[in-house]
Amino acid sequence: MKQKRVTIKQVAAEAGVSITTVSHVLNNVPGLRVNPATRQRIEEVSARLGYVPNGLAQSLRTQRSNSIGLIGDEIVTTPFAGKLVLGAQEVAISRDAVLFVVSTGYQRDVEAREIEELLRRQVDGILYASMFHRDLALPEQLASVPTVILNAECTTAGVPWVAPDEVAGGRDAADVLIGAGHRRLGFINNIDDIPASSGRLAGFTARMEEAAIPADTLALATAQTDPAGGYEAAMELLSRSPRPTAIFCFNDRLAMGAYRAAAELGLRIPQDVSIMGFDNHEFVADGIHPGLTTIELPHYDMGVWAAEQLFNQIDGATAATPTALLRGPVIHRGSVAPPS
């Protein structure tokens, strides 16, 4: 038979105090003056009986549900989602809140239904996440609830957002290769016109020019961002004369294809050609030999930043609309060395 829920009345009777005193102690009412021994007795009785506060009653009283939602198109099913969700969840836990995570699969009807369900559950705010860095508008359903855009830039005024600093990522990649002594550089970029493609290229060429390497000497190719695309683009770049001594790849999957192309051409990594990736897709970067030097996308830091800003909104702690571009760290492995 299902056990009945322990009530606050039972806790009060067992502890020998009033229901009001139990409520004030267990809810940590500010300025409450209660004997420490009484407080300890109430807490011990509550734990022994297994009393769980009525969340619905609390939310009616405080107008807070102590929960937030994270809704995204595909991000909760990608290899990077764990760190992004972890960052947001750790902030939620530190605020004694719960994080609900849902994914839409790019289906607008599913998104509308899931947003409605989160709002029906009276979440205090929403993290609206994108699988990749892009410009997006806030869904109309979210206009009435505190919201932060995650992993994208928002075109709707007054909405906080956080995204990767793509220009800084391109600069850092060039800095690693130039710092190793390379002057004949190649770049396999994403064929799609998105902020990451243009930003990483801009940062890469800017760092080249600072090092007195003309940007027009960059051996540039574009490809679909998978190993097959990386293979075809790398075969083309490495067949040039003179060939680049180092290639930066838009992502780690492209770098996988570049490894295959180098092997078929009889080129050793990193002795004959250095390869660098982006994303720090650990199953790829740690799974190929030598390990791939790459730049990690700041998913954990973005999750933390977005959740902190969301709780600031919920608490009314800021009247500004903060935005942020976050830089990811370089992960050094074995695929970059000075040119031979």
Coordinates of C-alpha atoms in Angstrom, one line a residue:
M1 CA 0.0 0.0 0.0
K2 CA 1.3 3.5 -0.9
Q3 CA 2.6 5.3 2.2
K4 CA 0.8 8.6 3.0
R5 CA 2.7 11.8 2.7
V6 CA 4.1 13.2 6.0
T7 CA 2.4 16.5 6.8
I8 CA 3.9 19.6 8.5
K9 CA 1.2 19.1 11.2
Q10 CA 2.8 15.7 12.1
V11 CA 6.3 17.3 12.3
A12 CA 5.0 20.0 14.6
A13 CA 3.2 17.6 16.9
E14 CA 6.3 15.3 17.1
A15 CA 8.6 18.2 17.7
G16 CA 6.3 19.8 20.3
V17 CA 6.1 23.2 18.5
S18 CA 3.6 25.1 16.4
I19 CA 3.1 24.6 12.7
T20 CA 4.2 28.2 12.1
T21 CA 7.5 27.6 13.8
V22 CA 8.2 24.4 11.8
S23 CA 7.3 26.3 8.5
H24 CA 9.6 29.2 9.4
V25 CA 12.5 27.0 10.4
L26 CA 12.3 24.7 7.4
N27 CA 11.9 27.7 5.0
N28 CA 14.8 29.6 6.6
V29 CA 12.7 32.7 7.1
P30 CA 15.1 35.7 7.3
G31 CA 15.4 37.3 10.8
L32 CA 13.7 34.3 12.5
R33 CA 14.6 34.1 16.2
V34 CA 14.3 30.6 17.5
N35 CA 16.2 28.6 20.1
P36 CA 19.0 26.6 18.5
A37 CA 17.9 23.5 20.3
T38 CA 14.4 23.9 19.0
R39 CA 15.7 24.4 15.4
Q40 CA 17.8 21.3 15.7
R41 CA 14.9 19.2 17.1
I42 CA 12.6 20.4 14.2
E43 CA 15.2 19.5 11.6
E44 CA 15.9 16.1 13.2
V45 CA 12.2 15.2 13.4
S46 CA 11.6 16.4 9.8
A47 CA 14.5 14.2 8.5
R48 CA 13.4 11.1 10.6
L49 CA 9.8 11.3 9.4
G50 CA 10.8 12.0 5.8
Y51 CA 8.9 15.2 5.5
V52 CA 9.0 16.9 2.1
P53 CA 7.7 20.5 1.8
N54 CA 4.7 21.0 -0.5
G55 CA 6.3 22.6 -3.5
L56 CA 3.0 23.8 -4.9
A57 CA 2.1 25.6 -1.7
Q58 CA 5.6 27.1 -1.5
S59 CA 5.4 28.3 -5.1
L60 CA 2.0 29.9 -4.5
R61 CA 3.4 31.7 -1.5
T62 CA 6.7 32.8 -3.0
Q63 CA 5.6 33.0 -6.7
R64 CA 8.7 30.9 -7.5
S65 CA 8.9 27.3 -8.5
N66 CA 12.6 27.0 -8.0
S67 CA 13.0 25.4 -11.5
I68 CA 14.3 26.5 -14.8
G69 CA 14.1 25.0 -18.3
L70 CA 16.7 24.4 -21.0
I71 CA 15.1 24.0 -24.4
G72 CA 17.2 23.5 -27.6
D73 CA 16.9 22.3 -31.2
E74 CA 19.4 19.5 -31.1
I75 CA 22.0 20.5 -28.6
V76 CA 20.9 18.0 -25.9
T77 CA 21.7 15.2 -28.3
T78 CA 25.2 16.4 -29.4
P79 CA 28.5 15.2 -27.9
F80 CA 29.1 18.7 -26.5
A81 CA 25.7 19.0 -24.7
G82 CA 26.9 17.3 -21.5
K83 CA 29.2 20.1 -20.5
L84 CA 26.7 22.8 -21.5
V85 CA 24.0 21.2 -19.4
L86 CA 26.4 20.5 -16.6
G87 CA 27.4 24.1 -16.3
A88 CA 23.8 25.3 -16.2
Q89 CA 22.8 22.5 -13.8
E90 CA 25.6 23.3 -11.3
V91 CA 24.4 26.9 -11.1
A92 CA 20.8 25.7 -10.6
I93 CA 21.9 23.3 -7.8
S94 CA 23.7 26.1 -6.1
R95 CA 20.5 28.1 -6.2
D96 CA 18.5 25.1 -4.8
A97 CA 16.7 24.9 -8.2
V98 CA 15.9 22.1 -10.6
L99 CA 16.8 22.2 -14.3
F100 CA 14.4 20.6 -16.8
V101 CA 16.0 19.8 -20.2
V102 CA 14.0 19.2 -23.5
S103 CA 14.9 18.9 -27.1
T104 CA 12.9 19.9 -30.2
G105 CA 14.7 18.3 -33.1
Y106 CA 14.2 21.5 -35.1
Q107 CA 10.4 20.8 -35.2
R108 CA 8.5 24.1 -34.6
D109 CA 5.4 22.3 -33.4
V110 CA 7.4 20.3 -30.9
E111 CA 9.1 23.4 -29.7
A112 CA 5.9 25.3 -29.2
R113 CA 4.4 22.3 -27.3
E114 CA 7.5 21.9 -25.1
I115 CA 7.7 25.6 -24.3
E116 CA 4.0 25.6 -23.4
E117 CA 4.6 22.6 -21.1
L118 CA 7.5 24.3 -19.3
L119 CA 5.5 27.4 -18.8
R120 CA 2.6 25.3 -17.6
R121 CA 4.9 24.0 -14.9
Q122 CA 5.6 27.6 -14.0
V123 CA 9.4 27.4 -14.5
D124 CA 11.0 30.7 -13.3
G125 CA 13.0 31.1 -16.5
I126 CA 14.2 29.5 -19.7
L127 CA 17.6 28.9 -21.3
Y128 CA 16.9 28.8 -25.1
A129 CA 19.8 26.9 -26.7
S130 CA 21.1 26.4 -30.3
M131 CA 23.2 23.5 -31.5
F132 CA 25.5 25.9 -33.3
H133 CA 26.5 29.5 -33.2
R134 CA 24.0 31.5 -35.3
D135 CA 21.6 34.5 -35.1
L136 CA 18.1 33.8 -33.9
A137 CA 15.0 35.6 -32.7
L138 CA 13.3 34.9 -29.5
P139 CA 10.1 32.8 -29.9
E140 CA 7.0 34.9 -29.0
Q141 CA 6.0 32.4 -26.4
L142 CA 9.0 33.3 -24.3
A143 CA 8.4 37.1 -24.3
S144 CA 6.7 37.0 -20.9
V145 CA 9.3 34.8 -19.0
P146 CA 13.0 35.5 -18.1
T147 CA 15.0 34.0 -20.9
V148 CA 18.7 33.8 -21.9
I149 CA 19.9 32.7 -25.4
L150 CA 22.6 30.0 -25.2
N151 CA 25.2 29.3 -27.9
A152 CA 23.7 31.9 -30.3
E153 CA 23.3 35.7 -30.7
C154 CA 19.8 37.0 -30.3
T155 CA 18.3 39.5 -32.8
T156 CA 15.5 40.4 -30.5
A157 CA 16.3 43.5 -28.5
G158 CA 16.6 43.2 -24.7
V159 CA 17.4 39.5 -24.5
P160 CA 20.7 38.4 -23.0
W161 CA 22.8 35.9 -25.0
V162 CA 26.1 34.1 -24.9
A163 CA 28.1 32.5 -27.8
P164 CA 31.7 31.4 -28.6
D165 CA 34.2 34.0 -29.5
E166 CA 34.9 32.7 -33.0
V167 CA 37.4 35.5 -34.0
A168 CA 39.5 34.7 -30.8
G169 CA 39.3 31.0 -31.7
G170 CA 40.8 31.7 -35.2
R171 CA 43.5 33.9 -33.7
D172 CA 44.4 31.3 -31.2
A173 CA 44.7 28.6 -33.8
A174 CA 46.9 30.7 -36.0
D175 CA 49.0 31.7 -32.9
V176 CA 49.7 28.0 -32.2
L177 CA 50.8 27.2 -35.7
I178 CA 52.8 30.5 -36.1
G179 CA 54.3 30.0 -32.7
A180 CA 55.6 26.5 -33.8
G181 CA 57.4 28.3 -36.7
H182 CA 55.0 27.7 -39.6
R183 CA 54.7 30.3 -42.4
R184 CA 53.0 28.3 -45.1
L185 CA 49.5 27.9 -43.7
G186 CA 46.4 26.2 -44.8
F187 CA 42.8 26.4 -43.6
I188 CA 39.9 24.1 -44.4
N189 CA 36.8 26.1 -43.5
N190 CA 33.1 25.2 -43.3
I191 CA 31.3 25.6 -46.6
D192 CA 28.2 27.1 -44.7
D193 CA 27.9 30.8 -44.2
I194 CA 27.6 31.0 -40.4
P195 CA 29.3 33.2 -37.7
A196 CA 31.9 30.5 -36.9
S197 CA 33.1 30.3 -40.5
S198 CA 33.6 34.0 -41.0
G199 CA 34.8 34.7 -37.5
R200 CA 37.5 32.0 -37.4
L201 CA 38.8 33.0 -40.8
A202 CA 38.9 36.7 -39.8
G203 CA 40.8 35.9 -36.6
F204 CA 43.2 33.5 -38.4
T205 CA 44.1 36.0 -41.1
A206 CA 44.4 38.9 -38.7
R207 CA 47.0 36.9 -36.6
M208 CA 48.8 36.0 -39.8
E209 CA 49.1 39.7 -40.8
E210 CA 50.4 40.6 -37.3
A211 CA 53.1 38.0 -37.8
A212 CA 54.0 39.7 -41.2
I213 CA 52.5 36.7 -43.1
P214 CA 50.3 38.1 -46.0
A215 CA 46.8 36.9 -45.7
D216 CA 46.6 36.2 -49.4
T217 CA 49.2 33.5 -49.0
L218 CA 46.8 31.4 -47.0
A219 CA 45.9 28.1 -48.8
L220 CA 42.1 28.1 -48.3
A221 CA 39.6 25.4 -49.0
T222 CA 36.0 24.9 -48.0
A223 CA 34.2 21.6 -47.4
Q224 CA 31.3 19.9 -45.8
T225 CA 32.2 19.5 -42.1
D226 CA 32.7 15.7 -42.1
P227 CA 35.7 13.4 -42.6
A228 CA 35.0 13.0 -46.3
G229 CA 35.0 16.7 -46.8
G230 CA 38.2 17.1 -44.8
Y231 CA 39.9 14.4 -46.9
E232 CA 39.0 15.9 -50.2
A233 CA 40.0 19.4 -49.1
A234 CA 43.3 18.3 -47.5
M235 CA 44.2 16.3 -50.6
E236 CA 43.8 19.4 -52.7
L237 CA 45.8 21.6 -50.3
L238 CA 48.6 19.1 -49.7
S239 CA 49.0 18.5 -53.5
R240 CA 49.9 22.2 -54.0
S241 CA 53.4 23.3 -54.7
P242 CA 54.7 24.6 -52.3
R243 CA 52.3 22.8 -50.0
P244 CA 51.3 24.2 -46.6
T245 CA 53.3 22.9 -43.7
A246 CA 50.4 23.3 -41.3
I247 CA 46.6 23.1 -41.8
F248 CA 43.9 24.5 -39.4
C249 CA 40.6 22.6 -39.8
F250 CA 37.2 24.2 -38.9
N251 CA 36.4 21.2 -36.8
D252 CA 37.8 17.9 -35.6
R253 CA 35.8 15.8 -38.0
L254 CA 37.5 17.7 -40.9
A255 CA 40.8 17.0 -39.2
M256 CA 40.1 13.3 -39.3
G257 CA 39.8 13.5 -43.1
A258 CA 43.0 15.5 -43.3
Y259 CA 44.9 12.8 -41.3
R260 CA 43.7 10.3 -43.9
A261 CA 44.8 12.5 -46.8
A262 CA 48.3 13.0 -45.3
A263 CA 48.7 9.3 -44.8
E264 CA 47.8 8.5 -48.4
L265 CA 50.3 11.1 -49.6
G266 CA 53.0 9.6 -47.4
L267 CA 53.2 12.6 -45.1
R268 CA 53.8 12.2 -41.4
I269 CA 52.0 14.1 -38.7
P270 CA 53.5 16.3 -37.3
Q271 CA 56.9 15.8 -38.9
D272 CA 55.9 16.7 -42.4
V273 CA 52.6 18.5 -41.8
S274 CA 51.0 19.8 -38.6
I275 CA 47.2 19.5 -38.3
M276 CA 45.0 21.5 -35.9
G277 CA 41.3 21.1 -35.2
F278 CA 38.5 22.9 -33.4
D279 CA 35.8 21.7 -31.0
N280 CA 37.8 19.2 -28.8
H281 CA 35.5 16.4 -29.8
E282 CA 37.2 14.1 -27.4
F283 CA 36.2 10.8 -29.2
V284 CA 37.9 12.2 -32.3
A285 CA 40.8 14.3 -30.9
D286 CA 41.9 11.6 -28.4
G287 CA 41.0 8.7 -30.7
I288 CA 43.4 9.4 -33.6
H289 CA 47.2 9.2 -33.6
P290 CA 48.9 11.4 -32.9
G291 CA 46.3 13.1 -30.6
L292 CA 44.8 16.2 -32.2
T293 CA 45.8 19.7 -31.0
T294 CA 42.5 21.6 -31.0
I295 CA 40.5 24.4 -29.5
E296 CA 37.7 23.5 -27.1
L297 CA 34.4 25.2 -27.5
P298 CA 33.4 26.8 -24.1
H299 CA 30.2 24.9 -23.6
Y300 CA 30.6 24.5 -19.8
D301 CA 31.4 28.2 -19.3
M302 CA 28.5 29.2 -21.5
G303 CA 26.2 27.1 -19.5
V304 CA 27.4 28.7 -16.3
W305 CA 27.2 32.2 -17.7
A306 CA 23.7 31.8 -19.1
A307 CA 22.3 30.2 -15.9
E308 CA 23.8 32.9 -13.7
Q309 CA 22.4 35.6 -15.9
L310 CA 19.0 33.9 -15.9
F311 CA 18.9 33.8 -12.1
N312 CA 19.9 37.4 -12.0
Q313 CA 16.9 38.2 -14.2
I314 CA 14.6 36.1 -12.1
D315 CA 15.9 37.9 -8.9
G316 CA 15.6 41.3 -10.6
A317 CA 19.3 41.8 -9.8
T318 CA 20.1 43.6 -13.1
A319 CA 18.3 46.1 -15.4
A320 CA 20.9 45.7 -18.2
T321 CA 21.0 43.3 -21.0
P322 CA 24.3 41.5 -20.8
T323 CA 25.9 39.6 -23.7
A324 CA 29.1 37.7 -23.9
L325 CA 31.5 36.1 -26.4
L326 CA 33.5 33.4 -24.5
R327 CA 36.9 32.1 -25.5
G328 CA 37.7 28.4 -25.4
P329 CA 41.1 27.0 -24.4
V330 CA 43.7 25.4 -26.7
I331 CA 44.1 21.7 -26.0
H332 CA 47.6 20.7 -26.9
R333 CA 48.3 17.1 -28.0
G334 CA 50.7 15.8 -30.5
S335 CA 49.7 16.9 -34.0
V336 CA 51.6 20.2 -34.1
A337 CA 55.4 20.6 -34.3
P338 CA 57.9 22.9 -36.0
P339 CA 58.2 22.5 -39.7
S340 CA 61.0 20.1 -40.8

